[in-house]
Tab-separated table of C-alpha atoms and ligand atoms in Angstrom:
chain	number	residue	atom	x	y	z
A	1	UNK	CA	4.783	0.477	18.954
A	2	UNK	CA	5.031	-3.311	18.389
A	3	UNK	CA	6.487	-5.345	15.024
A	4	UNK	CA	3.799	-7.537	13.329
A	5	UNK	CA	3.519	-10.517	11.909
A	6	UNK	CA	3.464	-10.005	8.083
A	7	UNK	CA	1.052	-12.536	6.297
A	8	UNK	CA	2.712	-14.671	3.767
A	9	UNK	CA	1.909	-15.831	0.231
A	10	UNK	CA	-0.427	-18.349	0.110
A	11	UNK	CA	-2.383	-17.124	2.730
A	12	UNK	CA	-5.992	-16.467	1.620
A	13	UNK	CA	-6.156	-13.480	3.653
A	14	UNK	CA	-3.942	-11.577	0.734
A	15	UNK	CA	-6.481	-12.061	-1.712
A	16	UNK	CA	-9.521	-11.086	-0.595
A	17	UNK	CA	-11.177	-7.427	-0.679
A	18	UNK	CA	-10.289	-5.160	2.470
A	19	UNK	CA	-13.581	-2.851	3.464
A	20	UNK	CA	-13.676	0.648	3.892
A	21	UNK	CA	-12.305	2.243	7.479
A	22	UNK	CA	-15.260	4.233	8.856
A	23	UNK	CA	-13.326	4.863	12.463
A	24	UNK	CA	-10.974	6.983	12.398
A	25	UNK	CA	-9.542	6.440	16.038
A	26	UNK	CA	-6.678	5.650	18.682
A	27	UNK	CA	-7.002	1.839	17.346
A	28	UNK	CA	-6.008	3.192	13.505
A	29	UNK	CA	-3.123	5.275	14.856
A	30	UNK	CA	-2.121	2.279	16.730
A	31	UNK	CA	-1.895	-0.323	13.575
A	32	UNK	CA	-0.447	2.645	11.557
A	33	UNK	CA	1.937	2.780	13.886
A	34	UNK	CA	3.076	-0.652	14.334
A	35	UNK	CA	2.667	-0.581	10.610
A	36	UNK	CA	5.611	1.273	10.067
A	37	UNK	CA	7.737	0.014	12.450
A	38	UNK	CA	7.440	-3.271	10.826
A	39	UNK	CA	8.202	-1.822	7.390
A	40	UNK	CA	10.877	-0.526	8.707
A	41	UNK	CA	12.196	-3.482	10.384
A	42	UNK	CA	11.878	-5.520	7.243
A	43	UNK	CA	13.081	-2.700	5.158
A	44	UNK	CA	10.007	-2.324	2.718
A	45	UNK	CA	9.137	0.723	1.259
A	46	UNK	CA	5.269	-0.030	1.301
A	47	UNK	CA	2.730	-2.239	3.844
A	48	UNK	CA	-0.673	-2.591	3.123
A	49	UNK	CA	-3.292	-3.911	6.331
A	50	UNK	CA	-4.003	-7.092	4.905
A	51	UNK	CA	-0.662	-8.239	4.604
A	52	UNK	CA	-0.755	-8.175	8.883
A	53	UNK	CA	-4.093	-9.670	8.988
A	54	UNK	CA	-6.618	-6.306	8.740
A	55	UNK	CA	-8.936	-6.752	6.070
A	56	UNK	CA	-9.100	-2.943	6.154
A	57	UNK	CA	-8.603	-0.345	3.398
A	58	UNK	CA	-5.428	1.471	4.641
A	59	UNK	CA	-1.783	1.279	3.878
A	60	UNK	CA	1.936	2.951	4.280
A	61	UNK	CA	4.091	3.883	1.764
A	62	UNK	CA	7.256	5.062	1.649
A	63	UNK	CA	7.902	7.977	-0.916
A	64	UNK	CA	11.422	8.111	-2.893
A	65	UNK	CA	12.228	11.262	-1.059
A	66	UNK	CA	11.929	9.108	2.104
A	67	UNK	CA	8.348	10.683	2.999
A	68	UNK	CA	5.978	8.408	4.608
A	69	UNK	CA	2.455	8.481	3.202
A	70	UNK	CA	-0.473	7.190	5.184
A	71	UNK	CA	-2.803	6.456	2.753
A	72	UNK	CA	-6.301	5.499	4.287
A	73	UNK	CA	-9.871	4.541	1.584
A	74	UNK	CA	-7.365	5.274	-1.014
A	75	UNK	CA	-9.072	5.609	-4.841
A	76	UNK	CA	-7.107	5.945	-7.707
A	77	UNK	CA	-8.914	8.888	-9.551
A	78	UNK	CA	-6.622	8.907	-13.198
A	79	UNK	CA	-4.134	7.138	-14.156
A	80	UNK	CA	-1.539	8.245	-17.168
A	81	UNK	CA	1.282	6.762	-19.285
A	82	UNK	CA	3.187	3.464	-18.563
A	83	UNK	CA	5.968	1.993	-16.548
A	84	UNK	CA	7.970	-1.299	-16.064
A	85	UNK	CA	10.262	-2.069	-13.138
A	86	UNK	CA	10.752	-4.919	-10.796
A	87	UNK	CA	8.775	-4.851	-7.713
A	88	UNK	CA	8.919	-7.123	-4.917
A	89	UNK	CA	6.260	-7.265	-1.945
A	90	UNK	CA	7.290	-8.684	1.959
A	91	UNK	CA	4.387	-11.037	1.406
A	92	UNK	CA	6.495	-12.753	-1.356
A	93	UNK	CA	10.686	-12.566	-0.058
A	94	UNK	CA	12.543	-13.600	-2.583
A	95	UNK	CA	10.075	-12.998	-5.889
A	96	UNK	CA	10.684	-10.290	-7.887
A	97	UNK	CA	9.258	-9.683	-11.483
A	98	UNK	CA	8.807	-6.860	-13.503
A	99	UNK	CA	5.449	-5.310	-13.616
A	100	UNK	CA	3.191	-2.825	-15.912
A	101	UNK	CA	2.147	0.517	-13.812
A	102	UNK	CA	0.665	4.122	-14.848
A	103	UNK	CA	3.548	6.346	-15.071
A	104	UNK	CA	1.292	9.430	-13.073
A	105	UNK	CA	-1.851	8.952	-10.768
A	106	UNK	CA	-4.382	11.148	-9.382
A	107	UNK	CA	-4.617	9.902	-5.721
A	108	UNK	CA	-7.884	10.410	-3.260
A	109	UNK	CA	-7.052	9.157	0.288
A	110	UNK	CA	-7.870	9.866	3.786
A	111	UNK	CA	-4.607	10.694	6.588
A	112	UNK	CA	-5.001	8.871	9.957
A	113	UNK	CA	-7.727	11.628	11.318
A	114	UNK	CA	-10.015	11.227	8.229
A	115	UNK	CA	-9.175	14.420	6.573
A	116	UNK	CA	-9.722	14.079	3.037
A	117	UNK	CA	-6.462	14.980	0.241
A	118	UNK	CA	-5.826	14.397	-3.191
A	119	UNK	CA	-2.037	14.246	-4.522
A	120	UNK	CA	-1.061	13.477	-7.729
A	121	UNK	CA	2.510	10.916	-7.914
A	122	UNK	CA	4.568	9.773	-10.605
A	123	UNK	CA	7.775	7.334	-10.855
A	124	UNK	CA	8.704	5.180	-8.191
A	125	UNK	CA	5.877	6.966	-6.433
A	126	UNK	CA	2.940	5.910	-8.060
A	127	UNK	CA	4.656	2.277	-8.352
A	128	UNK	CA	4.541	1.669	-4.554
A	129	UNK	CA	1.077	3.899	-4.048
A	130	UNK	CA	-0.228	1.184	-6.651
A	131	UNK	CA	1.194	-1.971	-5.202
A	132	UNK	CA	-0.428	-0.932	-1.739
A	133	UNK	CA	-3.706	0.064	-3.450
A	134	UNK	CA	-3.874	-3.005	-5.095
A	135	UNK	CA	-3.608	-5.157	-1.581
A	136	UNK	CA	-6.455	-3.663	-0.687
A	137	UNK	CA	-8.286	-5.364	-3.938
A	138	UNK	CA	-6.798	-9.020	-3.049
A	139	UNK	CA	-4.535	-8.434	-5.817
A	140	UNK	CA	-0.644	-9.301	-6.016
A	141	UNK	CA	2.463	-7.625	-8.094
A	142	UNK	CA	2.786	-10.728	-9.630
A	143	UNK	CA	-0.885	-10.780	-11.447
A	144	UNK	CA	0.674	-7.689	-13.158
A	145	UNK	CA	4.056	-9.471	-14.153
A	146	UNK	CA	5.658	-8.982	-17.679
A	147	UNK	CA	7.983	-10.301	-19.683
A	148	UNK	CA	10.414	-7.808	-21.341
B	1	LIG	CO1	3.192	-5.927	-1.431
């Protein structure tokens, strides 16, 4: 496993749209990998592709009973109730802002071998599932911001 760079704010790589993985091999277990070793390392609880340069639709998340979910052509299927909570992102250290979520989602992804699951998350969990999804659209925490 290696650390990677993680892609700054500012960088026009962060907003654009990430495609859809159609491989499902050694070279996605690899970045996945790496992935969450550089999570870790930064101590995130979420990493989305983009934000170390893959213009890809996948992304890590770490679950508030310390799970980690791999979530790969993620779709947000339903979305219910609302949430506000700060968020920060290790694309933007030292920003933090509060931000509107769906209190429950309905989750579609694909794991690391393309095997299809749907999960349904609520709390902190669909917070950080939401954050990463939203990388994948080009789309930041603080777009979402509030003001209490
Ligand atoms: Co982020």
């Amino acid at each position: 496993m290696a650390i990677r760079n993680i892609v700054k704010d500012g960088d026009p790589i962060l907003r654009k749209k990430s495609r859809i993985v159609t491989d499902f091999d050694s070279k996605l277990s690899r970045i996945l990998d790496d992935m969450l070793e550089t999570m870790k390392r930064a101590d995130g609880v979420g990493l989305a592709a983009p934000q170390i340069g893959f213009l890809r639709r996948f992304a890590i998340c770490e679950l508030k009973n310390n799970e980690l979910l791999e979530i790969v052509n993620p779709e947000i299927l339903e979305k219910s109730g609302e949430q506000i909570g700060p968020e920060g992102c290790l694309s933007c250290p030292k920003r933090s802002e509060d931000v509107l979520r769906p209190k429950r989602i309905k989750l579609k992804y694909q794991d690391r071998y393309g095997n299809e699951h749907i999960r349904e998350l609520e709390d902190f969990d669909a917070v950080v599932v939401s954050h990463e999804t939203d990388h994948l659209d080009g789309i930041l925490f603080y777009d979402k911001a509030v003001t209490k």
